[in-house]
Coordinates of C-alpha atoms and ligand atoms in Angstrom, one line a residue:
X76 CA 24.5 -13.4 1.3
X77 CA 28.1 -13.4 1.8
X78 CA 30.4 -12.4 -0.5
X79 CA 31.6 -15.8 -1.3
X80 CA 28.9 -17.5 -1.8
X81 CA 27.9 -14.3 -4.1
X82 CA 30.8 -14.8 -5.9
X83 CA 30.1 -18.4 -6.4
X84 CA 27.1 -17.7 -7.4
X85 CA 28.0 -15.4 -10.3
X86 CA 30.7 -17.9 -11.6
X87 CA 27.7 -20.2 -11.7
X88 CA 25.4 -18.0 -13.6
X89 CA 28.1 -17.5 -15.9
X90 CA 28.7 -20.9 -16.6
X91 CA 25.2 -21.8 -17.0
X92 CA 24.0 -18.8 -18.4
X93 CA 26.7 -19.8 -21.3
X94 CA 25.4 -23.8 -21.4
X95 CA 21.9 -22.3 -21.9
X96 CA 22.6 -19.9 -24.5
X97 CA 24.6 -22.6 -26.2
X98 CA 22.0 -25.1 -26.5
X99 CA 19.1 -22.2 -27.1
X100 CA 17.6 -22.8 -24.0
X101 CA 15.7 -20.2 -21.7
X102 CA 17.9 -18.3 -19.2
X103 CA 18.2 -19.7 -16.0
X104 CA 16.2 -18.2 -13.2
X105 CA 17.3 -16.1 -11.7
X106 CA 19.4 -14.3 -13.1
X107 CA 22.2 -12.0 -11.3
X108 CA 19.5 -8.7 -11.3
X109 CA 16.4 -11.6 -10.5
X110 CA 18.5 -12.5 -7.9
X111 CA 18.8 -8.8 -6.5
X112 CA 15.3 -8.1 -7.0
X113 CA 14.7 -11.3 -4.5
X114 CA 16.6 -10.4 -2.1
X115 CA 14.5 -7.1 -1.6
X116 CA 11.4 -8.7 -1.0
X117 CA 11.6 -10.4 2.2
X118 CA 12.2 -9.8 6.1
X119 CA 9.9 -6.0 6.3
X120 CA 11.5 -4.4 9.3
X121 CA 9.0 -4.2 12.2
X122 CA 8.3 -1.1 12.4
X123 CA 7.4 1.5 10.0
X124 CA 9.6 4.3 8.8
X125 CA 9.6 7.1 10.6
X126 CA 7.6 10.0 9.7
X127 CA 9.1 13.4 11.3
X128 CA 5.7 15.4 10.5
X129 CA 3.8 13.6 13.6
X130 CA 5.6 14.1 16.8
X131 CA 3.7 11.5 18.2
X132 CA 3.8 9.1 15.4
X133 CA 5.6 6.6 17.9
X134 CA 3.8 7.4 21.4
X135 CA 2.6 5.2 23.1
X136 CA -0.5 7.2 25.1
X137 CA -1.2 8.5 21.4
X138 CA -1.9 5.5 20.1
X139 CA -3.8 4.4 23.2
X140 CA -6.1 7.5 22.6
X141 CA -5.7 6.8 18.5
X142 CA -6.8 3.2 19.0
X143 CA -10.2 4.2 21.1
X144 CA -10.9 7.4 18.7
X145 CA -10.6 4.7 15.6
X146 CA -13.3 2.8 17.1
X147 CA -15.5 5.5 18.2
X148 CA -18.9 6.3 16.4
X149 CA -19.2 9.6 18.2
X150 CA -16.5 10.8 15.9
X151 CA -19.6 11.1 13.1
X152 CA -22.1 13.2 12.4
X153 CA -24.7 10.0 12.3
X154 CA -23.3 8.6 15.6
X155 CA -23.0 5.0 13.7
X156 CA -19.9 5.0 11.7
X157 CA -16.4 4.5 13.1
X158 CA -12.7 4.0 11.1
X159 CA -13.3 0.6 12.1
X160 CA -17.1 0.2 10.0
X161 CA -14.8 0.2 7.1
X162 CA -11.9 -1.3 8.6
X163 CA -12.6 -4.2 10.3
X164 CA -11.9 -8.2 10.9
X165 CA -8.9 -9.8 10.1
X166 CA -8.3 -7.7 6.6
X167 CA -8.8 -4.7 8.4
X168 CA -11.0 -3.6 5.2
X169 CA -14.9 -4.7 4.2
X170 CA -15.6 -7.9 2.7
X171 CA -17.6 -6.1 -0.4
X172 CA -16.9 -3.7 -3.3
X173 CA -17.7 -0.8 -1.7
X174 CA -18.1 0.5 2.1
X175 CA -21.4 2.7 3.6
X176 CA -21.2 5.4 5.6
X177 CA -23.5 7.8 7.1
X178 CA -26.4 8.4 6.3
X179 CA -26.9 5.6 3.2
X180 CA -23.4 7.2 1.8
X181 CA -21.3 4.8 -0.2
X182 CA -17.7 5.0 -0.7
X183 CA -16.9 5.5 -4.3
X184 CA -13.8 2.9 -4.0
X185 CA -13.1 0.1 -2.3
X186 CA -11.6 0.4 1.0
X187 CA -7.9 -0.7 1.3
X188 CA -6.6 -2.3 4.5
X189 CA -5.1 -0.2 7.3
X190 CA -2.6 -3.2 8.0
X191 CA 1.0 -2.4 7.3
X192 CA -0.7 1.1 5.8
X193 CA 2.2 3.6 7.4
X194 CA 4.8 1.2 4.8
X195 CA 3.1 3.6 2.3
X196 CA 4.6 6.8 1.2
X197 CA 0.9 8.2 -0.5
X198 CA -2.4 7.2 0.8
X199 CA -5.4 6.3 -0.9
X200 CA -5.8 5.0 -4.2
X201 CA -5.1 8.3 -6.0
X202 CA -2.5 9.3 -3.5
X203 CA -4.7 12.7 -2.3
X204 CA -3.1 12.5 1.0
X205 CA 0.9 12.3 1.8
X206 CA 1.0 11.5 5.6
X207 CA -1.0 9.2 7.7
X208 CA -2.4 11.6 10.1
X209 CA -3.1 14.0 7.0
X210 CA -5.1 11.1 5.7
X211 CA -7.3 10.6 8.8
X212 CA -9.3 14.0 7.9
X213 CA -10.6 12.5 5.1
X214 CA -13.0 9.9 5.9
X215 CA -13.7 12.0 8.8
X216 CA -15.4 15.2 6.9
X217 CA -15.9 13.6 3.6
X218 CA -20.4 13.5 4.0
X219 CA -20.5 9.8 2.7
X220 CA -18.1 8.9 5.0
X221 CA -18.5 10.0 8.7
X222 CA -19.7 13.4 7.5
X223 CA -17.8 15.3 10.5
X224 CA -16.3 18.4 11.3
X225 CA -14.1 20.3 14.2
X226 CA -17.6 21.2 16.4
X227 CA -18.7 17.6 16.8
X228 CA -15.0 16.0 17.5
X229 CA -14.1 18.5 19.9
X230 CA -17.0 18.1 21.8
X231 CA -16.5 14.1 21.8
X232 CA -12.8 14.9 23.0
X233 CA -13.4 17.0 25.3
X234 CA -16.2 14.7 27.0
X235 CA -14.1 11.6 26.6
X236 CA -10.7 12.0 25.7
X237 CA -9.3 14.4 28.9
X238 CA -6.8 14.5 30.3
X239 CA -4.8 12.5 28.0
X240 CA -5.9 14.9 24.9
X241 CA -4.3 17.5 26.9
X242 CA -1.6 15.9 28.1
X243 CA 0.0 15.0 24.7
X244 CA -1.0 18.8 22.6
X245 CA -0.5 21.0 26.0
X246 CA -4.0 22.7 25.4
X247 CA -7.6 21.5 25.6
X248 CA -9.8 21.0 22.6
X249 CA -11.6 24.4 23.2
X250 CA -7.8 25.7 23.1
X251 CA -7.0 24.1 19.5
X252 CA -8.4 25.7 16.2
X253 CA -10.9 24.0 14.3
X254 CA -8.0 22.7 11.6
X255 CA -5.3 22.0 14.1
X256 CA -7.9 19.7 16.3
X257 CA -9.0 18.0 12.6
X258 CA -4.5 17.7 12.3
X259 CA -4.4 16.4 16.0
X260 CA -7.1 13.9 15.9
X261 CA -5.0 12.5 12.9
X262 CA -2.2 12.2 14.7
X263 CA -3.9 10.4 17.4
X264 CA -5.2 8.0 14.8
X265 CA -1.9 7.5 13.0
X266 CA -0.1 6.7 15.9
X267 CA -2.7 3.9 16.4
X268 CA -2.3 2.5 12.8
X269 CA 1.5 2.7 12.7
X270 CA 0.7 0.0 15.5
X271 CA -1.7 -2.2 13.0
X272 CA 1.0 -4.6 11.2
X273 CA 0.9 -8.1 10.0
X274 CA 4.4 -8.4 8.6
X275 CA 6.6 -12.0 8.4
X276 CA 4.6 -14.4 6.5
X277 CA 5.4 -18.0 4.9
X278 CA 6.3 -15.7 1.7
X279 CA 9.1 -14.3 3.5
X280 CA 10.5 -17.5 4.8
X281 CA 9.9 -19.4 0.6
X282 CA 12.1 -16.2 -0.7
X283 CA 15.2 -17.0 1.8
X284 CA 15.1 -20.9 1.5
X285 CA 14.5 -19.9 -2.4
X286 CA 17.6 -17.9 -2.7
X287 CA 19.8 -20.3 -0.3
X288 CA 19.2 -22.9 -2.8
X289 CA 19.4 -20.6 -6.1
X290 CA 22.7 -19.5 -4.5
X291 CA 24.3 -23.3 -4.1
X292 CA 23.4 -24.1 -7.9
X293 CA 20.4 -23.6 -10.9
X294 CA 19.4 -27.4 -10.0
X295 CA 18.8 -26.8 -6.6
X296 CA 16.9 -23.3 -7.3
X297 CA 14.6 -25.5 -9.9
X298 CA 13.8 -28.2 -7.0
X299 CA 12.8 -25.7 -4.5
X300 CA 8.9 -25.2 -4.1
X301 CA 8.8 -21.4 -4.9
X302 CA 10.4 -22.0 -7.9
X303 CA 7.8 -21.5 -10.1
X304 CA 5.7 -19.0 -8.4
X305 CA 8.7 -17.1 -8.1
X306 CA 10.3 -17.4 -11.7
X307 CA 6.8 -16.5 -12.8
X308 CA 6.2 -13.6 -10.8
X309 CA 9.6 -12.2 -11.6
X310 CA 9.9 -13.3 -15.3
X311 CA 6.6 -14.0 -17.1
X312 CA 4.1 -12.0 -14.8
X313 CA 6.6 -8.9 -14.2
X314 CA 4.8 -9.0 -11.0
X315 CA 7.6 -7.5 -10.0
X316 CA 8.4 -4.4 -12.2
X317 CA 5.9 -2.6 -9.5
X318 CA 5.0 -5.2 -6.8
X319 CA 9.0 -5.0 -5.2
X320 CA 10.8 -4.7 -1.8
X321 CA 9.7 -5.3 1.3
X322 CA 6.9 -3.4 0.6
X323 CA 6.0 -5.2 -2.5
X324 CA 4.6 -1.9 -3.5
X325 CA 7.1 0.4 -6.0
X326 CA 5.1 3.8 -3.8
X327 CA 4.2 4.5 -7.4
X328 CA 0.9 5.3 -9.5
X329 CA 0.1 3.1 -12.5
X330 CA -2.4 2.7 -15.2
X331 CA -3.0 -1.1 -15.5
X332 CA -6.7 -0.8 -17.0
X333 CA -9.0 -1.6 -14.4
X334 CA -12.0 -0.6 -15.6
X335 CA -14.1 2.3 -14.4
X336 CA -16.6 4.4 -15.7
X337 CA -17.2 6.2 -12.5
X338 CA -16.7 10.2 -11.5
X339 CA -13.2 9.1 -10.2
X340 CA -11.9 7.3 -12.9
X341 CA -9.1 10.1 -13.7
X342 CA -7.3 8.7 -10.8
X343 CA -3.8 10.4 -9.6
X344 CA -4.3 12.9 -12.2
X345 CA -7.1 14.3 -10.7
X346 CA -5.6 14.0 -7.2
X347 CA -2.2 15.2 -7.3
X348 CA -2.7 19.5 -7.2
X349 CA -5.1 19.3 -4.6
X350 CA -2.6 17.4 -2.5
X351 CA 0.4 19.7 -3.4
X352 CA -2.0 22.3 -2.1
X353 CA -3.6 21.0 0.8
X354 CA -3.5 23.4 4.0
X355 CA -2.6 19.6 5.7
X356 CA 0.2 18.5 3.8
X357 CA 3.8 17.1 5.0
X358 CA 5.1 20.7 3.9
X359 CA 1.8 22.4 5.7
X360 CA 1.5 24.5 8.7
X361 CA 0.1 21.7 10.7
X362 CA 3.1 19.4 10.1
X363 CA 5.3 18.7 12.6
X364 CA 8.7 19.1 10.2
X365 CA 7.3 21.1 7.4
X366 CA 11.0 21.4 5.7
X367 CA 12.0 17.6 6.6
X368 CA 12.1 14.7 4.2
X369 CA 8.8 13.8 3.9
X370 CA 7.7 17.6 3.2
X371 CA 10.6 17.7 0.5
X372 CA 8.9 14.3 -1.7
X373 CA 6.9 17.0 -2.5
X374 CA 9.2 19.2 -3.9
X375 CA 10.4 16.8 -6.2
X376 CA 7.0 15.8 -6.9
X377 CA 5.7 19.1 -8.3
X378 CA 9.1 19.6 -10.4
X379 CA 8.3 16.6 -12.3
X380 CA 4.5 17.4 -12.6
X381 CA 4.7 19.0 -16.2
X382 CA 6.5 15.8 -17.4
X383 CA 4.6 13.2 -15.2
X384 CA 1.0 14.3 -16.2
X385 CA 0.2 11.6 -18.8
X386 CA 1.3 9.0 -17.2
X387 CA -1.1 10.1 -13.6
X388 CA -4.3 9.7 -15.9
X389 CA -6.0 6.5 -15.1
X390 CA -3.4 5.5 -12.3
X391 CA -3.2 4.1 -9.4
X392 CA -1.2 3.4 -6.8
X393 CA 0.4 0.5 -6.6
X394 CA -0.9 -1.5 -3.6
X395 CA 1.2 -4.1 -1.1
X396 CA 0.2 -7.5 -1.6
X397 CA 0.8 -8.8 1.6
X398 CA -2.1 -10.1 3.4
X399 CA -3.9 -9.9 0.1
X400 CA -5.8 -13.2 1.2
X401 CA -7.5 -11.0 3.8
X402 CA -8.9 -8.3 1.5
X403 CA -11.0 -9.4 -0.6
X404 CA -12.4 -8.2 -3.4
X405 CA -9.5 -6.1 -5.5
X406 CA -8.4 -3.1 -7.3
X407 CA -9.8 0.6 -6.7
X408 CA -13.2 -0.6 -7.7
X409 CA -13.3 -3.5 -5.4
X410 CA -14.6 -5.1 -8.8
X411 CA -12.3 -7.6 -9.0
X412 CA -13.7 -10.8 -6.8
X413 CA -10.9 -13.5 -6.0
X414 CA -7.0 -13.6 -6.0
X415 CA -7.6 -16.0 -9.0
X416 CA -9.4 -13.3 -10.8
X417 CA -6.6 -11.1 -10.3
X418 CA -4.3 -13.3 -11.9
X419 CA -6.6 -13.8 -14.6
X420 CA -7.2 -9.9 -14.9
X421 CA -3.5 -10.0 -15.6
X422 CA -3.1 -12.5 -17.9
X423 CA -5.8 -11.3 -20.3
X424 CA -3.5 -7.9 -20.3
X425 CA -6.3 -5.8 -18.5
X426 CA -9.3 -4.8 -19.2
X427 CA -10.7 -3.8 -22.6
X428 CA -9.6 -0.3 -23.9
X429 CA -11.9 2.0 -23.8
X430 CA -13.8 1.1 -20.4
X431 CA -10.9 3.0 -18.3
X432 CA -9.8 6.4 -18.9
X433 CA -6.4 7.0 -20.2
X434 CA -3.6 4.8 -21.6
X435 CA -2.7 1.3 -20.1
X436 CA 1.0 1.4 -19.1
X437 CA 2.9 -0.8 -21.3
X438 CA 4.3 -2.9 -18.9
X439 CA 0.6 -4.8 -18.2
X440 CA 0.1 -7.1 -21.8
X441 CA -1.1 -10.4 -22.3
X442 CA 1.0 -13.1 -20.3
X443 CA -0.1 -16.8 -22.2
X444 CA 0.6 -18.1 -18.1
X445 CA -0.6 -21.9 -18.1
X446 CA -2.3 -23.1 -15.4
X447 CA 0.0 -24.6 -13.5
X448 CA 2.0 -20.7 -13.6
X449 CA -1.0 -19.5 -12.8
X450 CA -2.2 -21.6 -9.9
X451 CA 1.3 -20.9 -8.5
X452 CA 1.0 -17.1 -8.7
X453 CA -2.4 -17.6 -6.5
X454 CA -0.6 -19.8 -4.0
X455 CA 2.1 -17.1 -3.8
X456 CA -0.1 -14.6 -3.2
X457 CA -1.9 -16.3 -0.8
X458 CA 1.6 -17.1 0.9
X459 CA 1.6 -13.1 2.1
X460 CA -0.2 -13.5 5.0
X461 CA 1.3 -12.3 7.6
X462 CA 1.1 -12.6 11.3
Ligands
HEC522 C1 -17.4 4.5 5.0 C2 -16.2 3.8 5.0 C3 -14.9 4.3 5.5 C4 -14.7 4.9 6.7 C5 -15.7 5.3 7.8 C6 -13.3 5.1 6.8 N1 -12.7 4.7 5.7 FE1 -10.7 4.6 5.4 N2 -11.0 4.2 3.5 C7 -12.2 3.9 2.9 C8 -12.1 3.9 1.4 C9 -13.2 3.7 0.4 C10 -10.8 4.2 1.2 C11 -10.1 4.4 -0.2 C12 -10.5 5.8 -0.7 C13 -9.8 6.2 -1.9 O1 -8.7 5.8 -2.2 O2 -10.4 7.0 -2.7 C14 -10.1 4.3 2.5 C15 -8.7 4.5 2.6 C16 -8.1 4.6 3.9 C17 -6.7 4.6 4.1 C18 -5.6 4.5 3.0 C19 -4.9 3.2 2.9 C20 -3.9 3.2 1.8 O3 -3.1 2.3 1.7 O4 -3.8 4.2 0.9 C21 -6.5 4.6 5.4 C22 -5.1 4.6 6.1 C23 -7.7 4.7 6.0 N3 -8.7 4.6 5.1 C24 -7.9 4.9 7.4 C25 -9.2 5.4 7.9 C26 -9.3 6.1 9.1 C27 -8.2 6.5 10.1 C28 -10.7 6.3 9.3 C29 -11.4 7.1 10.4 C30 -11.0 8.5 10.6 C31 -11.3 5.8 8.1 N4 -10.4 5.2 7.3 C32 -12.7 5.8 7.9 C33 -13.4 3.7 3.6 C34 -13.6 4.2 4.9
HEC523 C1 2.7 -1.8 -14.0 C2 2.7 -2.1 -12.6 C3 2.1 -3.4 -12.1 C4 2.4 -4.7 -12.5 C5 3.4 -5.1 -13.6 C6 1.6 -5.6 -11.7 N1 0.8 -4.8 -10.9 FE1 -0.5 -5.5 -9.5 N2 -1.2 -3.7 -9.2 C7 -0.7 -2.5 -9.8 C8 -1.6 -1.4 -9.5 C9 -1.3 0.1 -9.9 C10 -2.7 -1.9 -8.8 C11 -4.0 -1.2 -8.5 C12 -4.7 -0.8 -9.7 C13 -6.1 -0.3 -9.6 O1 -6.8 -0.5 -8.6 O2 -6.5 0.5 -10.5 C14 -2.4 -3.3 -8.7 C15 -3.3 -4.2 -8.0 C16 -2.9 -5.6 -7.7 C17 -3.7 -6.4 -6.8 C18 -4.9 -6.0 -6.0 C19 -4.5 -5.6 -4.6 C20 -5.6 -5.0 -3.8 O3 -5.4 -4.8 -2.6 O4 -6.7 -4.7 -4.4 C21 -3.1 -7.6 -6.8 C22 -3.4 -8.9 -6.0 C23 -2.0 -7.5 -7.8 N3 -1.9 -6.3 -8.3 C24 -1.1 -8.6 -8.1 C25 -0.2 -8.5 -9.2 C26 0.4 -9.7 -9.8 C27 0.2 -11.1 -9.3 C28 1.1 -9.2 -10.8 C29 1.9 -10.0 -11.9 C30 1.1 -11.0 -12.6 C31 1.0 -7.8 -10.9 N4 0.1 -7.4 -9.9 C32 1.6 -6.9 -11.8 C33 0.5 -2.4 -10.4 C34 1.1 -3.5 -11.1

C-alpha cells in the first residue's frame, strides 16, 4: 500500500472508528493493527528461506538424487516403505489418522504434509528436529517407520546412487561414516522437498482485493466476499494470534487441547532437550554452518528453557493452513476428521480438560461463531489451496 492511500486509510478509521464508538456500535474491521496483520498473510515468496546448514539445500543434482531416494523402498529395512508411503497424492500426507510402516509399525501421529514443509523453522509436531535434512533421519531409523540404518543405505547408494553421490560429498559411501552418510542422505532429501511447494492460492488473491477495498472505505471492505471469513478469523476466531504471515504458522508450540491419551502426549516438552542435544542439530558437527543463524535459534532457545517449560507441556506446533483441503484428517492425532470439525473443535473452546496433558493456552475459549461465521471460516480454509 502506498503511503497515501495508508494515510487515507487511517483518517478513515479515525473517523469511523469515532462514528462507531459514538453510536456503541462494534469496531469497524479492520482495524489499523487488523489491517497490518492482513497484509502479512498473502504473496509467500517462491522459494523457501535459505538454510546455511545444507550446502546443497538449493542444488539442483541434489534434489534430483533427493527426489529418487524419497521414493525409494530400498532405503528400509522391509524393502516396502518409502518417504513417499506416508507422503503421497495431492496432500503429500495419508488420507487416515495414522500412517504404517514396516513391519505392521504404526506412526503414533498423524503424518503432516511435506508441501511448503522447508517454510517451517521446527519439524514435526513436537519440534524434535530443527533442519530439514536433520529431520530426514528420523523416519529413516525410527523401527515403525522405515526401521533403517547406515549398513543398509549405503549399500543402496552405493549400488544405485554413483556417481552422482560422489560427485556432490567428494567421497563414496564406503568413504562416509555411518552418521555423516545418515546427515548426507538428509541432505539429499531436503534439497528435494525444498522443491515440493504449493504456494499462491485463491486465499492470497481474496486478502489483496480484501484490503484494496478496506483501504478505499469500511463500506466497501463490508461488500467484499472475504469479509466475513476474514473479520472472523482475525476478530472472533483469533485464528490469527498463531495462524499469521505468509506462513500462516507463528513457528511456535501451543497447547490448544487436542486430546490425547497416548505415550506422546507431553508434546514439545518432551522433545525439546533431546533436540538441543542431538549429535545432528543446526549447531552439530554434521551441519554445514554450525555457528550461522539457524544454529544460533538454538541459543536463544535453551536461554529461555527454564522460563518456557510450562508452556511446552501439551504443545504443539502450530501447523500452516495452506493446502489444508488436501490433508485430511487434523491435529497431531489425525483425530480430527473434516475442516468443519476443526472449526467446530474451536468453537467448543477445545477439547474437555482432563483428556490432554497440561494446560490449554488461554487464547483457545469458547467462540459462540454462528453458522454463517462458521461456514465462512471453512470456505476460507478451503480457499488455501495452492497451486
Ligand atoms: C510410516 C510413515 C512415514 C514415513 C515412512 C515417513 N514419514 Fe514423514 N512423517 C510421518 C509422521 C507420522 C510424521 C509426524 C511425526 C511427529 O511429528 O511425531 C512425519 C513428519 C514428517 C515431516 C515434518 C513436517 C513438519 O511440518 O513438521 C517431514 C518433513 C517428513 N515427515 C518427511 C519425511 C521423509 C523425508 C521421509 C523419508 C526419509 C519420511 N517423512 C518418511 C510419517 C512418515
Ligand atoms: C493459540 C494458537 C492457535 C489459535 C488461536 C488457533 N490455532 Fe489452529 N492450530 C494451532 C496448533 C498448535 C495446532 C496443532 C495442535 C495439535 O495438533 O495439537 C493447530 C491446528 C489447526 C488446524 C489443523 C491443521 C493440520 O494440518 O492438522 C487447523 C485447520 C487450524 N488449526 C485452524 C485454525 C482456525 C480456523 C483457527 C481460528 C478459529 C485457529 N486454528 C486458531 C494453534 C492455534
Amino acid at each position: 500500500m502506498n503511503a497515501r492511500s495508508l494515510s487515507t486509510r487511517l483518517t478513515s478509521l479515525l473517523v469511523v472508528g469515532l462514528l462507531a464508538s459514538a453510536c456503541g456500535d462494534e469496531n469497524p474491521f479492520p482495524s489499523f493493527d487488523e489491517l497490518d496483520a492482513l497484509q502479512q498473510l498473502h504473496s509467500p515468496p517462491q522459494k523457501p528461506p535459505a538454510d546455511a546448514t545444507n550446502r546443497l539445500a538449493d542444488n539442483p543434482q541434489a534434489a534430483a538424487l533427493g527426489n529418487r531416494l524419497f521414493h525409494d523402498p530400498k532405503l528400509s529395512a522391509c524393502g516396502t516403505v518409502s518417504c513417499s508411503s506416508c507422503h503421497d497424492g495431492d496432500g503429500r500426507t495419508v488420507a487416515k489418522a495414522k500412517a504404517d510402516g514396516c513391519n505392521g509399525g504404526v506412526t503414533g501421529r498423524n503424518p503432516p504434509t511435506i508441501l511448503n514443509a522447508d517454510y517451517n523453522r521446527w519439524f514435526m509436531w513436537d519440534g524434535r528436529a530443527d533442519r530439514l535434512w536433520n529431520q530426514a533421519i528420523l523416519p529413516m531409523t525410527n523401527p515403525v517407520e522405515m526401521g533403517s540404518n547406515a549398513n543398509i543405505i549405503r549399500s543402496v547408494l552405493t549400488q544405485d546412487y554413483l556417481p552422482g553421490y560422489a560427485e556432490l560429498f567428494n567421497k563414496t559411501p564406503d568413504e562416509t561414516g555411518d552418521d555423516e552418510l545418515l546427515a548426507n542422505t538428509g541432505k539429499l532429501m531436503q534439497a528435494y522437498e525444498r522443491t515440493v511447494n504449493r504456494l499462491r492460492s485463491p486465499f492470497d488473491e481474496d486478502v489483496k482485493r480484501f484490503i484494496a477495498a478496506a483501504t478505499v472505505s469500511v463500506a466497501e471492505g463490508e461488500r467484499d466476499p472475504a469479509y466475513l471469513a476474514l473479520k472472523t478469523y482475525v476478530r472472533k476466531g483469533q485464528c490469527i494470534v498463531c495462524h499469521k504471515g505468509v506462513e500462516m504458522s507463528d513457528h511456535l508450540f501451543h497447547n490448544i487441547g487436542v486430546k490425547d491419551g497416548s505415550e506422546s502426549a507431553p508434546g514439545q516438552t518432551a522433545a525439546v532437550e533431546p533436540m538441543l542435544n542431538w549429535k545432528f542439530n543446526a549447531a552439530g558437527a554434521f551441519s554445514d554452518a554450525p555457528t550461522g543463524t539457524e544454529a544460533s535459534r538454538l541459543a536463544a532457545l535453551r536461554t529461555t528453557l527454564a522460563d518456557k517449560r510450562s508452556e511446552m507441556v501439551g504443545a504443539y506446533k502450530t501447523p500452516t493452513l495452506r493446502n489444508a483441503a488436501l490433508t485430511a484428517p487434523y491435529m497431531h492425532t489425525g483425530e480430527v476428521a473434516t475442516l468443519a470439525d476443526v472449526v467446530e473443535f474451536y468453537n467448543k473452546g477445545g477439547d474437555e480438560n482432563g483428556t490432554f496433558t497440561g494446560t490449554r493456552t488461554e487464547t483457545i475459549k469458547k467462540l459462540d461463531l454462528n453458522a454463517e461465521e462458521k461456514a465462512a471460516l471453512v470456505k476460507l480454509l478451503e480457499s488455501m489451496t495452492g497451486q
